Amino acid sequence: MYRTLENNQSTTLEVDKIDILIAQMVNGLSYGMLLFVITCGLALVFGILGVLNLAHGSLYMIGGYVGYSVTATYTQSFWLALLTAPLVVAFIALIMERTLLHYTYKLGHLSQVLLTLGVAYVFHDIAKIIWGTNVLSIRVPESLAGSVSIAGQLFPLYRLVIIAVGIVIAVGIWWVQNKTRWGAIIRAGLSDREMIGALGVNISLVFTSVFVLGGILAGFGGVVAAPILGLYPDMEFQTLILALVVLVIGGLGSIAGTFTASILVGVLETFGRYLVPELSMFLVFTLMAIILVWRPNGLLGKQVAEG
Amino acid sequence: MYEETILEVNAINKRFGGLEILKEVSFDVSRGERIGIIGPNGAGKTTFFNLLTGDLTPTQGTIAFHGKHITNEPNYKRTRRGIARTFQKNNLLEKLSIFENLLLVLQRKHGIKSTWFKVRNNRSYRALYEEAEALLETWGLHGRRNTKVENLSYGEQRQIEIMLGVATDPSVLLLDEPTAGMSQSETDYIVELLKNLPEALTLMIIEHDLDVIFGLSDRMLVLYNGHVLADDTPEAIRDNQQVNEIYMGKARVV
Amino acid sequence: GNSAIQQSGGSGGEADASEDKVKIGAILPFSGVYASLGKDLSDGMKLYFESVDWEAGGKRIEMIEEDTGADPQEALKRTRKLIDQDDIDILTGAVSTAVAYAIRDEIVTNKLPYLTSHAGGNDLTREQKSDYIWRSSFSSWQIGNSMGKWAYENIGDRIYVAAADYAFGREVSAAFMESYKEAGGEVVGQVYPPLGNNDYASYLTTIRDSDADGVYAFFAGSDAVRFVQQYEEYGLKDKFQLLGSGWLVSEDLRESIGNAAEGVHAASFWDYNLENEENGKFTEAYEEAYDRRPTIESLEGYDAARILVETIEALDGDVSDPEEIVKAMAAVEFDSPRGPFAFDQNTHHVIQDMYILETIQEEGRTENSMIDQIENVQDPGK
Amino acid sequence: MLQIKNLNAYYGESHVLHNLSLKVGQGQVCAILGRNGMGKTTTIYSIMGMVPKREGTIEVAGRNMVTAKSYHISKSGVGLVPQGRRIFPNLTVKENLLTTKTNTENGWKHDDVFKLFPRIEERQHSMGGNLSGGEQQMLSIGRALLTNPKLLLLDEPSEGLSPLMVQEVSKIIRQLKQAGLTMLLVEQNLAMAKEIADYIYILNKGRIVFEGAVEEFNGDIQKKHLSLSS
Amino acid sequence: MKIYLKFSTALLLFAASPFILTSFHINLLTEILIFGIFALSLNVIVGYTGLVSLGHAAFFGAGAYTAGIIAQNISANLLFTLGGAVLLSVILACIIGLFCLKVSGFYFLMLTLAFSQMVYSFVYQSTGWTGGSNGLSGIPNPILFGWELSNTVWVFYVVASLFLVVYAILGIITESPFGKVLVGIKENEKRLKSMGYHTNIYKYAAFVISGIFGGVAGALYTYFNGFIAPSDIYWTMSGTVLIMVLIGGAGTMLGPVLGAALIVLLETIVSTYTNMWMMILGAVFIIFVIFFPSGIYGISKDIFKGIQNHTVRPKVKNISNEKVS
Ligand SMILES: Nc1ncnc2c1ncn2[C@@H]1O[C@H](COP(=O)(O)OP(=O)(O)OP(=O)(O)O)[C@@H](O)[C@H]1O
Ligand SMILES: Nc1ncnc2c1ncn2[C@@H]1O[C@H](COP(=O)(O)OP(=O)(O)OP(=O)(O)O)[C@@H](O)[C@H]1O
Ligand SMILES: [Mg+2]
Ligand SMILES: [Mg+2]
């Protein structure tokens, strides 16, 4: 940055700098919202099922790949991909929950971690068999392809659309979690599955639904992110780590927290890349460490009372 | 009874957010006293215990033990000073056996240093084992020493809860509804056990079973809405009109 | 034999039970981020071996492939396995430079002839060079240096440099800057995003604000796709010429990159559209066999296999002495699809022509076309 | 209403209930008494489908439920006030009440529960885990009532309640009885049990050792079956 | 007594292995033992204390890089390099533990991850010392009492003896009253505090112990490999060792070693036959969770118990009757 400024002797230097800051802010926001779209499924499943789904990244990846197949091979429609990919992933999530995850609720978190990691490994190779190892990408639909100028700087329209999409999803999830009976039942099931059954709730059905919903969100995120992040081997693990970081910074079980954390991480990473490019990876983890030491339950995580 | 005051509670207050649960509670305890604490549900009895043991810290006010301020001391330090407690809701090491639960208590009681890093057949450790066995014998649990606590019935777990409290060999023992969930015969047994505790031991008991509480206490404290409504002899409490109204109702002590 | 005796016996020379075979070990990534490169290298080798019916110097060629992922530790383990258990005669492969460095000592102590077929770290044929290590692919210096002078002469005297933050990326950009500055150009800024970075928006915004004439970028794989795409999305394409290495717009990425690749200038030692007889034969055969276009890595595999076959031919199939193998390998010279091929006897590194490519739009897709050629680029070896 | 025949229940390898048979008629209140660890809770949980392995028959309103899932049993009209309250600690009081499936239109509603236990209403925004023991017990009872059961299982509902509250709860139970609700009650508070129940079973080591109308239950029987020496 | 017998047997077996096994297998065994130590060290906090860490690679890496850097720049003396590795692991564990023990559960998992990734970034960026992404190569062989451990067998003997020592130390620690307290913390920390234990100190001690032996494993890995890569300090390494502990059987002594053996063997053997080894590894994880949730150690114990049950006792026992009152 300094190098650039040194060479830029013009008197409009100050103005330029502010423009750049605004531009980076928008970049940060859109990247943050992209993170949110990717993370929200994980946050939902962990926040209310208590399952740390390490296969979330894989579901996201499958969403992206299916989206690719739909756009590149069979039809040319991004919108169709946006519709079908989440459904396909939802179906996979359904199978996964019913045949595997189902058994682990009584076994505790660690078993789930191991199980979902195993599933992620299996999906990794399956995806390799089906889609190969080349880098693939989904084309942005024509209608969203252009660029928009903000504060004299160009931005891809698609990035701005992502900001809107993120907000819509956030509101939707928040509403389900807080304004419906569903949220209460699920959280109850988390602390005492047996008892919620004795109150007449078929908790396995509820759990399955939530997991499938998480799958839908993962698949959706996969399609939405593919035009920007691309599809390639190992993408799921890269995404997973980032998603976990966002999840933890926000605090478990709080969609508002995940939302806040997404923006925070997005903005911080963007500015980190701008100011200290080599350290950007370091910065995110440092942020997480600082936040956790300062607030041991994440930004907005609730201290769950003991029974 | 001894004249020596061991615990001084001075105008403590406890708030949870906007709720003021305890208001200006002041209170002295002498060595060897047997104090019964009663009061309606939600009066703040358990909270009061939590403040004494350090599981919570008061919003205002001070607590002194043997003249030393312990208001903000963490719970483990108070336990080492000799303040032990049992929990209203069973709070045990569920996946461990009864014996292992007990062993942990004894190990701490004798100071971890004396047993630190010593393997089983070491002398001091063997002494610990023997003490544990003896305690289990007293409590009639010897036959089930290796049963995991989570496999015990509710009432049986309540007994372990009390046993662990007593095993610490404290100078002040706080019992939070010790006999709740126990059958009549087990209750009688426990009451007998408690009566036989050393005279110098100070006992504070929260209990809704009137027979138990009147049978054990020589002084009674009534908490109501976060303040002390009465602090008197059992006989006086029995006849206290207000206590009857808010707490005992038609229930009579037999 | 047991290990205690093997070790104390010292010689390690066991009677080769399979006299009629030459065992070639190949350490390649079939998983992880470099998986597609590994696959292409492997396919290229197989294509050539197939063309000689897996026979050379009267012996059958047996190729044992080991998956290293992108992980040097794994590679070291695999190499040990190839040496100890499979008793290979020659080793080839390594996509990641880190892998090549990791196995280097093991190879030297075991006196195992090794033909590096991709990994480009400079030191492998400089400070770390060894009698047993020969490289047929490229060095990071070759890739970066070739573009430096050309960029000054053809693009402008102010360049911004962006490269993935890992050893290879740093080396390529350093080589580029060295020759670019030497030619008289000025580097107005440098930025090194982490390897596997997923959003370049921030970097691009910074670069956009500079007053450079062009941007030199080293990225590969998914990084390249994202960088080139976002370069266009953020409107940099209209402002600065994008320069880079062949991997920026490689054969297997361009379809994913789409039109954003158009106009990029890249330096490479081979391209699909090179016009020479060998390349025509190679690309045709490859497409016939695998039904897709070859990539740089396919070519590297193909050439490596050819070098191995010619080495064995020269020895009449007698691969019992590693020194002889190395000597024979050093002498291999031929016309490769990339142009004339020969080893530098001093550095053990290939001397080859470098090409400047431009990506153009053609019949609804992008193609690379050669616009300039730099002959006989030889790594300085220092 | 409830008929259990030859029920055997197991936790893993341990066999807890042995050929247990009991019956609760429509509108009747039966009490199960017994010392600690004799299998009372296991009986209740068996009916509710919460014991891992059960054999025999458990008929609720004529339908055998011995293999049914607990949500199924609950939906068929069985409500439970479990021992130890089992409040959801991470939910507020209000949310705790929200979790129940209210089976009928005109039955217990949230406001009715609040009217019954004003204390709970005051604390409706507190986390369940922060309630006092007695408050939790009230919440647990209220939660069960909200399912509007045809058969209510109460496992030591008076535990942790103040004497005044015990009388209150006892009164409510009697009112419910009058309204025709069938109940199975486990109680250590003998006075309360005698006041409410029509019929009494005493369990010892997983077997029924006494059964009879409440009038037949006297000091001798108490001494014989409920004292430590038994 | 039995314990000594077991140890002597292990000692004899280790001493004899180079005369029985090929050097490939000796290498494999060495690697298993190194990861065995690594898994055992993690087990102290995961299995006994109930603190699940996803950042244990930090200590492995710290040990490995310290040993490597010391060997390259100062002296290849084993006592030196190992001592340096231990020292740095202690310092690192003391610092990381100070922060990480402020949180619990999943947050602990992620905070340890954060710290180890910070260490990773540091190593990755410090190209001058560590070789950055290329890794640290050309590390001289370790020297023990003037003797260069130049071949697999010597390294194996060093690793095997250290393995026995570490196993014994950790065995004693976990069996000690101290170890019992750790188990208590895992079960119910609140209650332990009420018993009078200053649980934070115990957790901290456990964390540091765990870090030290993680560092030891790292140093041994350097002797064994002669090469260190940043991937040795990456979170995937933490993940692998955590899996070893879980699959083997957390909270047991033998379990983590068995887990290490299984994972190392699987990775080595399966990947020579197929490129789809991740799928197979994944399937193994799944099978373990669904069918053998208590790990390898659990399986062997179940089988053993099953045999006993069939021969000695009736299958269903009546607990109620056992009650003495
Ligand atoms: N952590 C907390 N946060 C908020 N409110 C609390 C908390 N702990 C207790 N309370 C409230 O404080 C009041 C007193 O609780 P406490 O447990 O001391 O009552 P108690 O006298 O022991 O009652 P019981 O006899 O029912 O056990 C209750 O109304 C309870 O809801
Ligand atoms: N989960 C379990 N696993 C194994 N055994 C158990 C389990 N729960 C209870 N038991 C045993 O089953 C027997 C009966 O327990 P149950 O809880 O039914 O007794 P209870 O009569 O309700 O006693 P309480 O009055 O103490 O509540 C007891 O001996 C107990 O130890
Ligand atoms: Mg209380
Ligand atoms: Mg019970």
PDB file of N, CA and C in Angstrom, chain E residues 175-229:
ATOM      1  N   GLU E 175      -2.592 -43.316  36.492  1.00  0.00           N
ATOM      2  CA  GLU E 175      -3.060 -44.189  37.571  1.00  0.00           C
ATOM      3  C   GLU E 175      -2.967 -43.499  38.940  1.00  0.00           C
ATOM      4  N   SER E 176      -2.208 -42.435  38.982  1.00  0.00           N
ATOM      5  CA  SER E 176      -1.959 -41.771  40.256  1.00  0.00           C
ATOM      6  C   SER E 176      -3.190 -40.993  40.714  1.00  0.00           C
ATOM      7  N   PRO E 177      -3.174 -40.553  41.956  1.00  0.00           N
ATOM      8  CA  PRO E 177      -4.267 -39.708  42.426  1.00  0.00           C
ATOM      9  C   PRO E 177      -4.495 -38.516  41.498  1.00  0.00           C
ATOM     10  N   PHE E 178      -3.407 -37.999  40.992  1.00  0.00           N
ATOM     11  CA  PHE E 178      -3.511 -36.893  40.048  1.00  0.00           C
ATOM     12  C   PHE E 178      -4.368 -37.286  38.838  1.00  0.00           C
ATOM     13  N   GLY E 179      -4.071 -38.465  38.297  1.00  0.00           N
ATOM     14  CA  GLY E 179      -4.839 -38.955  37.165  1.00  0.00           C
ATOM     15  C   GLY E 179      -6.306 -39.131  37.497  1.00  0.00           C
ATOM     16  N   LYS E 180      -6.549 -39.585  38.710  1.00  0.00           N
ATOM     17  CA  LYS E 180      -7.948 -39.788  39.133  1.00  0.00           C
ATOM     18  C   LYS E 180      -8.694 -38.454  39.135  1.00  0.00           C
ATOM     19  N   VAL E 181      -7.978 -37.424  39.580  1.00  0.00           N
ATOM     20  CA  VAL E 181      -8.607 -36.109  39.592  1.00  0.00           C
ATOM     21  C   VAL E 181      -8.955 -35.678  38.171  1.00  0.00           C
ATOM     22  N   LEU E 182      -8.056 -35.967  37.243  1.00  0.00           N
ATOM     23  CA  LEU E 182      -8.338 -35.602  35.852  1.00  0.00           C
ATOM     24  C   LEU E 182      -9.619 -36.276  35.377  1.00  0.00           C
ATOM     25  N   VAL E 183      -9.743 -37.546  35.681  1.00  0.00           N
ATOM     26  CA  VAL E 183     -10.952 -38.257  35.280  1.00  0.00           C
ATOM     27  C   VAL E 183     -12.172 -37.612  35.935  1.00  0.00           C
ATOM     28  N   GLY E 184     -11.994 -37.227  37.189  1.00  0.00           N
ATOM     29  CA  GLY E 184     -13.094 -36.561  37.881  1.00  0.00           C
ATOM     30  C   GLY E 184     -13.488 -35.264  37.192  1.00  0.00           C
ATOM     31  N   ILE E 185     -12.495 -34.525  36.741  1.00  0.00           N
ATOM     32  CA  ILE E 185     -12.774 -33.267  36.051  1.00  0.00           C
ATOM     33  C   ILE E 185     -13.568 -33.524  34.779  1.00  0.00           C
ATOM     34  N   LYS E 186     -13.169 -34.564  34.082  1.00  0.00           N
ATOM     35  CA  LYS E 186     -13.879 -34.910  32.851  1.00  0.00           C
ATOM     36  C   LYS E 186     -15.349 -35.211  33.157  1.00  0.00           C
ATOM     37  N   GLU E 187     -15.567 -35.872  34.269  1.00  0.00           N
ATOM     38  CA  GLU E 187     -16.914 -36.281  34.633  1.00  0.00           C
ATOM     39  C   GLU E 187     -17.767 -35.115  35.113  1.00  0.00           C
ATOM     40  N   ASN E 188     -17.252 -34.356  36.055  1.00  0.00           N
ATOM     41  CA  ASN E 188     -18.069 -33.319  36.660  1.00  0.00           C
ATOM     42  C   ASN E 188     -17.155 -32.333  37.388  1.00  0.00           C
ATOM     43  N   GLU E 189     -16.764 -31.337  36.631  1.00  0.00           N
ATOM     44  CA  GLU E 189     -15.783 -30.404  37.183  1.00  0.00           C
ATOM     45  C   GLU E 189     -16.360 -29.634  38.373  1.00  0.00           C
ATOM     46  N   LYS E 190     -17.644 -29.307  38.267  1.00  0.00           N
ATOM     47  CA  LYS E 190     -18.266 -28.512  39.318  1.00  0.00           C
ATOM     48  C   LYS E 190     -18.191 -29.242  40.659  1.00  0.00           C
ATOM     49  N   ARG E 191     -18.475 -30.525  40.599  1.00  0.00           N
ATOM     50  CA  ARG E 191     -18.459 -31.286  41.832  1.00  0.00           C
ATOM     51  C   ARG E 191     -17.041 -31.364  42.396  1.00  0.00           C
ATOM     52  N   LEU E 192     -16.094 -31.504  41.501  1.00  0.00           N
ATOM     53  CA  LEU E 192     -14.720 -31.593  41.971  1.00  0.00           C
ATOM     54  C   LEU E 192     -14.277 -30.327  42.681  1.00  0.00           C
ATOM     55  N   LYS E 193     -14.743 -29.209  42.165  1.00  0.00           N
ATOM     56  CA  LYS E 193     -14.424 -27.955  42.844  1.00  0.00           C
ATOM     57  C   LYS E 193     -15.023 -27.974  44.241  1.00  0.00           C
ATOM     58  N   SER E 194     -16.245 -28.465  44.340  1.00  0.00           N
ATOM     59  CA  SER E 194     -16.879 -28.534  45.641  1.00  0.00           C
ATOM     60  C   SER E 194     -16.153 -29.472  46.587  1.00  0.00           C
ATOM     61  N   MET E 195     -15.474 -30.434  46.009  1.00  0.00           N
ATOM     62  CA  MET E 195     -14.710 -31.346  46.866  1.00  0.00           C
ATOM     63  C   MET E 195     -13.444 -30.676  47.374  1.00  0.00           C
ATOM     64  N   GLY E 196     -13.095 -29.524  46.784  1.00  0.00           N
ATOM     65  CA  GLY E 196     -11.928 -28.802  47.252  1.00  0.00           C
ATOM     66  C   GLY E 196     -10.772 -28.822  46.273  1.00  0.00           C
ATOM     67  N   TYR E 197     -11.013 -29.304  45.066  1.00  0.00           N
ATOM     68  CA  TYR E 197      -9.925 -29.334  44.091  1.00  0.00           C
ATOM     69  C   TYR E 197      -9.867 -28.032  43.331  1.00  0.00           C
ATOM     70  N   HIS E 198      -8.651 -27.513  43.191  1.00  0.00           N
ATOM     71  CA  HIS E 198      -8.450 -26.359  42.338  1.00  0.00           C
ATOM     72  C   HIS E 198      -8.290 -26.891  40.915  1.00  0.00           C
ATOM     73  N   THR E 199      -9.398 -27.111  40.269  1.00  0.00           N
ATOM     74  CA  THR E 199      -9.373 -27.881  39.017  1.00  0.00           C
ATOM     75  C   THR E 199      -8.553 -27.211  37.924  1.00  0.00           C
ATOM     76  N   ASN E 200      -8.497 -25.883  37.922  1.00  0.00           N
ATOM     77  CA  ASN E 200      -7.750 -25.210  36.857  1.00  0.00           C
ATOM     78  C   ASN E 200      -6.282 -25.610  36.845  1.00  0.00           C
ATOM     79  N   ILE E 201      -5.731 -25.743  38.049  1.00  0.00           N
ATOM     80  CA  ILE E 201      -4.323 -26.145  38.144  1.00  0.00           C
ATOM     81  C   ILE E 201      -4.123 -27.530  37.537  1.00  0.00           C
ATOM     82  N   TYR E 202      -5.045 -28.406  37.846  1.00  0.00           N
ATOM     83  CA  TYR E 202      -4.940 -29.770  37.318  1.00  0.00           C
ATOM     84  C   TYR E 202      -5.040 -29.777  35.803  1.00  0.00           C
ATOM     85  N   LYS E 203      -5.984 -28.999  35.313  1.00  0.00           N
ATOM     86  CA  LYS E 203      -6.160 -28.967  33.865  1.00  0.00           C
ATOM     87  C   LYS E 203      -4.917 -28.402  33.200  1.00  0.00           C
ATOM     88  N   TYR E 204      -4.388 -27.380  33.831  1.00  0.00           N
ATOM     89  CA  TYR E 204      -3.194 -26.741  33.277  1.00  0.00           C
ATOM     90  C   TYR E 204      -2.030 -27.732  33.271  1.00  0.00           C
ATOM     91  N   ALA E 205      -1.853 -28.413  34.387  1.00  0.00           N
ATOM     92  CA  ALA E 205      -0.775 -29.401  34.470  1.00  0.00           C
ATOM     93  C   ALA E 205      -0.962 -30.464  33.397  1.00  0.00           C
ATOM     94  N   ALA E 206      -2.181 -30.936  33.248  1.00  0.00           N
ATOM     95  CA  ALA E 206      -2.439 -31.972  32.248  1.00  0.00           C
ATOM     96  C   ALA E 206      -2.104 -31.446  30.858  1.00  0.00           C
ATOM     97  N   PHE E 207      -2.477 -30.210  30.618  1.00  0.00           N
ATOM     98  CA  PHE E 207      -2.229 -29.618  29.302  1.00  0.00           C
ATOM     99  C   PHE E 207      -0.731 -29.547  29.018  1.00  0.00           C
ATOM    100  N   VAL E 208       0.014 -29.141  30.021  1.00  0.00           N
ATOM    101  CA  VAL E 208       1.454 -29.009  29.824  1.00  0.00           C
ATOM    102  C   VAL E 208       2.102 -30.382  29.641  1.00  0.00           C
ATOM    103  N   ILE E 209       1.690 -31.333  30.460  1.00  0.00           N
ATOM    104  CA  ILE E 209       2.233 -32.693  30.312  1.00  0.00           C
ATOM    105  C   ILE E 209       1.974 -33.200  28.903  1.00  0.00           C
ATOM    106  N   SER E 210       0.756 -32.980  28.481  1.00  0.00           N
ATOM    107  CA  SER E 210       0.364 -33.421  27.156  1.00  0.00           C
ATOM    108  C   SER E 210       1.214 -32.744  26.083  1.00  0.00           C
ATOM    109  N   GLY E 211       1.453 -31.450  26.278  1.00  0.00           N
ATOM    110  CA  GLY E 211       2.275 -30.721  25.324  1.00  0.00           C
ATOM    111  C   GLY E 211       3.710 -31.235  25.275  1.00  0.00           C
ATOM    112  N   ILE E 212       4.268 -31.518  26.446  1.00  0.00           N
ATOM    113  CA  ILE E 212       5.654 -31.993  26.499  1.00  0.00           C
ATOM    114  C   ILE E 212       5.819 -33.263  25.664  1.00  0.00           C
ATOM    115  N   PHE E 213       4.940 -34.225  25.911  1.00  0.00           N
ATOM    116  CA  PHE E 213       5.128 -35.490  25.212  1.00  0.00           C
ATOM    117  C   PHE E 213       4.771 -35.377  23.736  1.00  0.00           C
ATOM    118  N   GLY E 214       3.880 -34.423  23.429  1.00  0.00           N
ATOM    119  CA  GLY E 214       3.645 -34.121  22.021  1.00  0.00           C
ATOM    120  C   GLY E 214       4.939 -33.649  21.367  1.00  0.00           C
ATOM    121  N   GLY E 215       5.663 -32.798  22.091  1.00  0.00           N
ATOM    122  CA  GLY E 215       6.937 -32.300  21.581  1.00  0.00           C
ATOM    123  C   GLY E 215       7.965 -33.413  21.432  1.00  0.00           C
ATOM    124  N   VAL E 216       7.974 -34.317  22.392  1.00  0.00           N
ATOM    125  CA  VAL E 216       8.896 -35.457  22.307  1.00  0.00           C
ATOM    126  C   VAL E 216       8.612 -36.256  21.035  1.00  0.00           C
ATOM    127  N   ALA E 217       7.331 -36.507  20.799  1.00  0.00           N
ATOM    128  CA  ALA E 217       6.975 -37.250  19.589  1.00  0.00           C
ATOM    129  C   ALA E 217       7.478 -36.515  18.354  1.00  0.00           C
ATOM    130  N   GLY E 218       7.315 -35.197  18.358  1.00  0.00           N
ATOM    131  CA  GLY E 218       7.769 -34.415  17.214  1.00  0.00           C
ATOM    132  C   GLY E 218       9.266 -34.551  16.989  1.00  0.00           C
ATOM    133  N   ALA E 219      10.033 -34.458  18.091  1.00  0.00           N
ATOM    134  CA  ALA E 219      11.483 -34.564  17.958  1.00  0.00           C
ATOM    135  C   ALA E 219      11.861 -35.935  17.398  1.00  0.00           C
ATOM    136  N   LEU E 220      11.206 -36.956  17.898  1.00  0.00           N
ATOM    137  CA  LEU E 220      11.502 -38.310  17.407  1.00  0.00           C
ATOM    138  C   LEU E 220      11.201 -38.408  15.909  1.00  0.00           C
ATOM    139  N   TYR E 221      10.144 -37.730  15.522  1.00  0.00           N
ATOM    140  CA  TYR E 221       9.768 -37.778  14.111  1.00  0.00           C
ATOM    141  C   TYR E 221      10.883 -37.174  13.251  1.00  0.00           C
ATOM    142  N   THR E 222      11.490 -36.139  13.779  1.00  0.00           N
ATOM    143  CA  THR E 222      12.607 -35.536  13.050  1.00  0.00           C
ATOM    144  C   THR E 222      13.769 -36.505  12.920  1.00  0.00           C
ATOM    145  N   TYR E 223      14.095 -37.201  14.003  1.00  0.00           N
ATOM    146  CA  TYR E 223      15.184 -38.192  13.921  1.00  0.00           C
ATOM    147  C   TYR E 223      14.844 -39.251  12.886  1.00  0.00           C
ATOM    148  N   PHE E 224      13.603 -39.644  12.923  1.00  0.00           N
ATOM    149  CA  PHE E 224      13.157 -40.733  12.060  1.00  0.00           C
ATOM    150  C   PHE E 224      13.177 -40.313  10.595  1.00  0.00           C
ATOM    151  N   ASN E 225      12.719 -39.115  10.321  1.00  0.00           N
ATOM    152  CA  ASN E 225      12.479 -38.689   8.955  1.00  0.00           C
ATOM    153  C   ASN E 225      13.612 -37.899   8.345  1.00  0.00           C
ATOM    154  N   GLY E 226      14.305 -37.132   9.173  1.00  0.00           N
ATOM    155  CA  GLY E 226      15.311 -36.232   8.627  1.00  0.00           C
ATOM    156  C   GLY E 226      14.710 -35.104   7.837  1.00  0.00           C
ATOM    157  N   PHE E 227      13.434 -34.912   7.964  1.00  0.00           N
ATOM    158  CA  PHE E 227      12.763 -33.865   7.191  1.00  0.00           C
ATOM    159  C   PHE E 227      11.485 -33.447   7.905  1.00  0.00           C
ATOM    160  N   ILE E 228      11.207 -32.148   7.880  1.00  0.00           N
ATOM    161  CA  ILE E 228       9.966 -31.667   8.502  1.00  0.00           C
ATOM    162  C   ILE E 228       9.262 -30.746   7.513  1.00  0.00           C
ATOM    163  N   ALA E 229       7.970 -30.901   7.436  1.00  0.00           N
ATOM    164  CA  ALA E 229       7.199 -30.043   6.536  1.00  0.00           C
ATOM    165  C   ALA E 229       6.170 -29.276   7.344  1.00  0.00           C
TER     166      ALA E 229
END
